[in-house]
PDB file of C-alpha atoms in Angstrom:
ATOM      1  CA  MET I  27     -22.813   5.197  25.631  1.00  0.00           C
ATOM      2  CA  SER I  28     -19.731   3.378  24.336  1.00  0.00           C
ATOM      3  CA  LYS I  29     -18.216   4.036  20.924  1.00  0.00           C
ATOM      4  CA  LEU I  30     -18.860   1.331  18.335  1.00  0.00           C
ATOM      5  CA  THR I  31     -15.807   0.016  16.519  1.00  0.00           C
ATOM      6  CA  LEU I  32     -15.443  -2.575  13.780  1.00  0.00           C
ATOM      7  CA  GLY I  33     -14.548  -5.202  16.356  1.00  0.00           C
ATOM      8  CA  SER I  34     -17.498  -4.446  18.607  1.00  0.00           C
ATOM      9  CA  HIS I  35     -20.308  -3.770  16.123  1.00  0.00           C
ATOM     10  CA  PRO I  36     -22.906  -6.570  16.458  1.00  0.00           C
ATOM     11  CA  TYR I  37     -23.325  -7.096  12.686  1.00  0.00           C
ATOM     12  CA  LEU I  38     -19.635  -7.060  11.739  1.00  0.00           C
ATOM     13  CA  LEU I  39     -18.163 -10.367  12.829  1.00  0.00           C
ATOM     14  CA  GLY I  40     -14.464 -11.147  12.475  1.00  0.00           C
ATOM     15  CA  PHE I  41     -13.327  -7.627  11.532  1.00  0.00           C
ATOM     16  CA  GLU I  42     -10.926  -7.191  14.458  1.00  0.00           C
ATOM     17  CA  GLN I  43      -7.943  -7.698  12.133  1.00  0.00           C
ATOM     18  CA  LEU I  44      -9.203  -4.930   9.830  1.00  0.00           C
ATOM     19  CA  GLU I  45      -9.484  -2.568  12.782  1.00  0.00           C
ATOM     20  CA  ARG I  46      -5.876  -3.330  13.803  1.00  0.00           C
ATOM     21  CA  LEU I  47      -4.780  -2.785  10.208  1.00  0.00           C
ATOM     22  CA  LEU I  48      -6.449   0.644  10.126  1.00  0.00           C
ATOM     23  CA  GLU I  49      -4.760   1.622  13.378  1.00  0.00           C
ATOM     24  CA  ARG I  50      -1.357   0.452  12.110  1.00  0.00           C
ATOM     25  CA  THR I  51      -1.802   2.356   8.848  1.00  0.00           C
ATOM     26  CA  ALA I  52      -2.679   5.556  10.703  1.00  0.00           C
ATOM     27  CA  LYS I  53       0.530   5.235  12.725  1.00  0.00           C
ATOM     28  CA  SER I  54       2.763   4.227   9.800  1.00  0.00           C
ATOM     29  CA  GLY I  55       4.380   7.644   9.491  1.00  0.00           C
ATOM     30  CA  ASN I  56       3.759   8.039   5.766  1.00  0.00           C
ATOM     31  CA  GLU I  57       4.717  11.664   5.410  1.00  0.00           C
ATOM     32  CA  GLY I  58       4.252  13.798   2.322  1.00  0.00           C
ATOM     33  CA  TYR I  59       7.412  12.637   0.575  1.00  0.00           C
ATOM     34  CA  PRO I  60       7.486  11.563  -2.120  1.00  0.00           C
ATOM     35  CA  PRO I  61       4.196  12.784  -3.563  1.00  0.00           C
ATOM     36  CA  PHE I  62       2.073  10.151  -5.280  1.00  0.00           C
ATOM     37  CA  ASN I  63      -1.077   9.567  -7.327  1.00  0.00           C
ATOM     38  CA  ILE I  64      -3.447   6.625  -7.283  1.00  0.00           C
ATOM     39  CA  GLU I  65      -5.584   6.172 -10.367  1.00  0.00           C
ATOM     40  CA  GLN I  66      -8.139   3.589 -11.364  1.00  0.00           C
ATOM     41  CA  THR I  67      -7.079   2.349 -14.799  1.00  0.00           C
ATOM     42  CA  SER I  68     -10.002  -0.056 -15.302  1.00  0.00           C
ATOM     43  CA  HIS I  69     -12.800  -1.635 -13.287  1.00  0.00           C
ATOM     44  CA  ASN I  70     -10.344  -3.990 -11.530  1.00  0.00           C
ATOM     45  CA  SER I  71      -6.973  -2.305 -11.882  1.00  0.00           C
ATOM     46  CA  TYR I  72      -5.108   0.595 -10.334  1.00  0.00           C
ATOM     47  CA  ARG I  73      -1.830   2.424 -10.806  1.00  0.00           C
ATOM     48  CA  ILE I  74       0.234   4.035  -8.068  1.00  0.00           C
ATOM     49  CA  THR I  75       2.622   6.691  -9.351  1.00  0.00           C
ATOM     50  CA  LEU I  76       5.356   8.146  -7.138  1.00  0.00           C
ATOM     51  CA  ALA I  77       7.498  11.166  -8.011  1.00  0.00           C
ATOM     52  CA  VAL I  78      11.029   9.801  -7.576  1.00  0.00           C
ATOM     53  CA  ALA I  79      13.128  12.280  -9.552  1.00  0.00           C
ATOM     54  CA  GLY I  80      16.819  11.721  -8.898  1.00  0.00           C
ATOM     55  CA  PHE I  81      16.390   8.082  -7.874  1.00  0.00           C
ATOM     56  CA  ALA I  82      17.852   5.403 -10.121  1.00  0.00           C
ATOM     57  CA  GLU I  83      16.286   1.970 -10.465  1.00  0.00           C
ATOM     58  CA  GLU I  84      18.907   0.479  -8.121  1.00  0.00           C
ATOM     59  CA  ASP I  85      18.058   3.129  -5.471  1.00  0.00           C
ATOM     60  CA  LEU I  86      14.480   1.811  -5.188  1.00  0.00           C
ATOM     61  CA  ALA I  87      13.075  -1.337  -3.575  1.00  0.00           C
ATOM     62  CA  ILE I  88       9.497  -2.603  -3.833  1.00  0.00           C
ATOM     63  CA  THR I  89       8.374  -5.350  -1.454  1.00  0.00           C
ATOM     64  CA  ILE I  90       5.168  -6.851  -0.128  1.00  0.00           C
ATOM     65  CA  GLU I  91       5.250  -7.249   3.654  1.00  0.00           C
ATOM     66  CA  ASP I  92       2.293  -8.430   5.716  1.00  0.00           C
ATOM     67  CA  LYS I  93      -0.305  -7.392   3.097  1.00  0.00           C
ATOM     68  CA  GLN I  94       1.385  -4.026   2.559  1.00  0.00           C
ATOM     69  CA  LEU I  95       3.075  -2.759  -0.567  1.00  0.00           C
ATOM     70  CA  VAL I  96       6.240  -1.021   0.660  1.00  0.00           C
ATOM     71  CA  ILE I  97       8.326   1.246  -1.571  1.00  0.00           C
ATOM     72  CA  ARG I  98      11.705   2.370  -0.268  1.00  0.00           C
ATOM     73  CA  GLY I  99      14.143   4.800  -1.804  1.00  0.00           C
ATOM     74  CA  ARG I 100      17.712   5.449  -0.767  1.00  0.00           C
ATOM     75  CA  GLN I 101      20.115   7.393  -2.945  1.00  0.00           C
ATOM     76  CA  SER I 102      23.803   6.646  -2.810  1.00  0.00           C
ATOM     77  CA  ASP I 103      25.742   9.488  -1.198  1.00  0.00           C
ATOM     78  CA  ASP I 104      28.266  10.834  -3.669  1.00  0.00           C
ATOM     79  CA  SER I 105      28.523  14.280  -2.076  1.00  0.00           C
ATOM     80  CA  GLU I 106      32.141  13.665  -1.039  1.00  0.00           C
ATOM     81  CA  GLU I 107      33.149  13.607  -4.709  1.00  0.00           C
ATOM     82  CA  ARG I 108      31.211  16.769  -5.597  1.00  0.00           C
ATOM     83  CA  VAL I 109      31.461  20.369  -4.471  1.00  0.00           C
ATOM     84  CA  PHE I 110      28.068  22.090  -4.183  1.00  0.00           C
ATOM     85  CA  LEU I 111      27.835  25.881  -4.278  1.00  0.00           C
ATOM     86  CA  HIS I 112      24.133  25.500  -3.450  1.00  0.00           C
ATOM     87  CA  ARG I 113      22.292  22.297  -2.581  1.00  0.00           C
ATOM     88  CA  GLY I 114      18.538  22.727  -2.903  1.00  0.00           C
ATOM     89  CA  ILE I 115      17.680  19.226  -4.078  1.00  0.00           C
ATOM     90  CA  ALA I 116      17.471  16.965  -1.071  1.00  0.00           C
ATOM     91  CA  ALA I 117      18.790  13.432  -1.475  1.00  0.00           C
ATOM     92  CA  ARG I 118      16.767  11.898   1.303  1.00  0.00           C
ATOM     93  CA  GLN I 119      15.532   8.396   1.791  1.00  0.00           C
ATOM     94  CA  PHE I 120      11.854   7.504   1.988  1.00  0.00           C
ATOM     95  CA  GLN I 121       9.426   4.704   2.698  1.00  0.00           C
ATOM     96  CA  ARG I 122       5.835   4.636   1.443  1.00  0.00           C
ATOM     97  CA  SER I 123       3.367   1.915   2.429  1.00  0.00           C
ATOM     98  CA  PHE I 124       0.024   0.981   0.922  1.00  0.00           C
ATOM     99  CA  VAL I 125      -2.288  -1.622   2.483  1.00  0.00           C
ATOM    100  CA  LEU I 126      -3.461  -4.241  -0.008  1.00  0.00           C
ATOM    101  CA  ALA I 127      -6.889  -5.834   0.225  1.00  0.00           C
ATOM    102  CA  ASP I 128      -7.286  -9.579  -0.195  1.00  0.00           C
ATOM    103  CA  GLY I 129      -7.183 -10.445  -3.884  1.00  0.00           C
ATOM    104  CA  VAL I 130      -5.095  -7.426  -4.932  1.00  0.00           C
ATOM    105  CA  GLU I 131      -2.004  -8.471  -6.872  1.00  0.00           C
ATOM    106  CA  VAL I 132       1.005  -6.287  -7.598  1.00  0.00           C
ATOM    107  CA  GLY I 133       1.930  -6.383 -11.268  1.00  0.00           C
ATOM    108  CA  GLU I 134       4.550  -4.500 -13.210  1.00  0.00           C
ATOM    109  CA  ALA I 135       6.698  -1.646 -11.910  1.00  0.00           C
ATOM    110  CA  LEU I 136       8.105   0.858 -14.384  1.00  0.00           C
ATOM    111  CA  ILE I 137      10.247   3.955 -13.930  1.00  0.00           C
ATOM    112  CA  GLU I 138      10.157   6.703 -16.566  1.00  0.00           C
ATOM    113  CA  ASN I 139      10.780  10.444 -16.543  1.00  0.00           C
ATOM    114  CA  GLY I 140      11.285  10.534 -12.769  1.00  0.00           C
ATOM    115  CA  LEU I 141       8.006   8.704 -12.068  1.00  0.00           C
ATOM    116  CA  LEU I 142       7.689   5.213 -10.626  1.00  0.00           C
ATOM    117  CA  HIS I 143       4.524   3.435 -11.800  1.00  0.00           C
ATOM    118  CA  ILE I 144       3.257   0.310 -10.017  1.00  0.00           C
ATOM    119  CA  ASP I 145       0.276  -1.527 -11.487  1.00  0.00           C
ATOM    120  CA  LEU I 146      -2.188  -3.412  -9.292  1.00  0.00           C
ATOM    121  CA  THR I 147      -5.063  -5.714 -10.221  1.00  0.00           C
ATOM    122  CA  ARG I 148      -7.926  -7.001  -8.122  1.00  0.00           C
ATOM    123  CA  ALA I 149      -9.389 -10.423  -8.847  1.00  0.00           C
ATOM    124  CA  GLU I 150     -13.169 -10.607  -8.944  1.00  0.00           C
ATOM    125  CA  PRO I 151     -14.367 -12.820  -6.095  1.00  0.00           C
ATOM    126  CA  GLU I 152     -16.670 -15.651  -7.011  1.00  0.00           C
ATOM    127  CA  GLN I 153     -20.249 -15.234  -5.908  1.00  0.00           C
ATOM    128  CA  VAL I 154     -20.874 -18.280  -3.735  1.00  0.00           C
ATOM    129  CA  VAL I 155     -24.165 -19.150  -2.095  1.00  0.00           C
ATOM    130  CA  GLN I 156     -23.864 -21.743   0.619  1.00  0.00           C
ATOM    131  CA  THR I 157     -26.853 -23.473   2.197  1.00  0.00           C
ATOM    132  CA  ILE I 158     -26.491 -24.472   5.839  1.00  0.00           C
ATOM    133  CA  LYS I 159     -28.387 -27.583   6.893  1.00  0.00           C
ATOM    134  CA  ILE I 160     -30.433 -27.216  10.085  1.00  0.00           C
ATOM    135  CA  LYS I 161     -30.282 -30.132  12.478  1.00  0.00           C
ATOM    136  CA  SER I 162     -32.993 -30.961  14.918  1.00  0.00           C
ATOM    137  CA  GLY I 163     -32.052 -30.740  18.609  1.00  0.00           C
ATOM    138  CA  LYS I 164     -34.290 -33.744  19.434  1.00  0.00           C
ATOM    139  CA  LYS I 165     -32.975 -37.284  19.602  1.00  0.00           C
TER     140      LYS I 165
END
């Protein structure tokens, strides 16, 4: 017996792209840094919060690439100017990606107290009923 996938299930037509998206997301290499929260702030809105302590606004970049919200952080290296007796706070770069569904819009981004907040909203799709006319095969 073969394994059913989204692309091969008889009642799910046209979902091959979603299956590829799931595979790509699983391989994206999103590790555990930086930690983040996702909260639902209303029926149609969400907030992603990333812990970015030590990153300044200019060290962060937020882009939308191929239906993915991508957050990158890269701190400037000023270690040549400073002498550390102990360095326990890592200044490492990161990239976090979140797949966006159709209709999800990225709103405001705000950084406060070492937390980066990104607000998302989802538009309600219109409920459309379409009637398909049946033609007779006889001429």
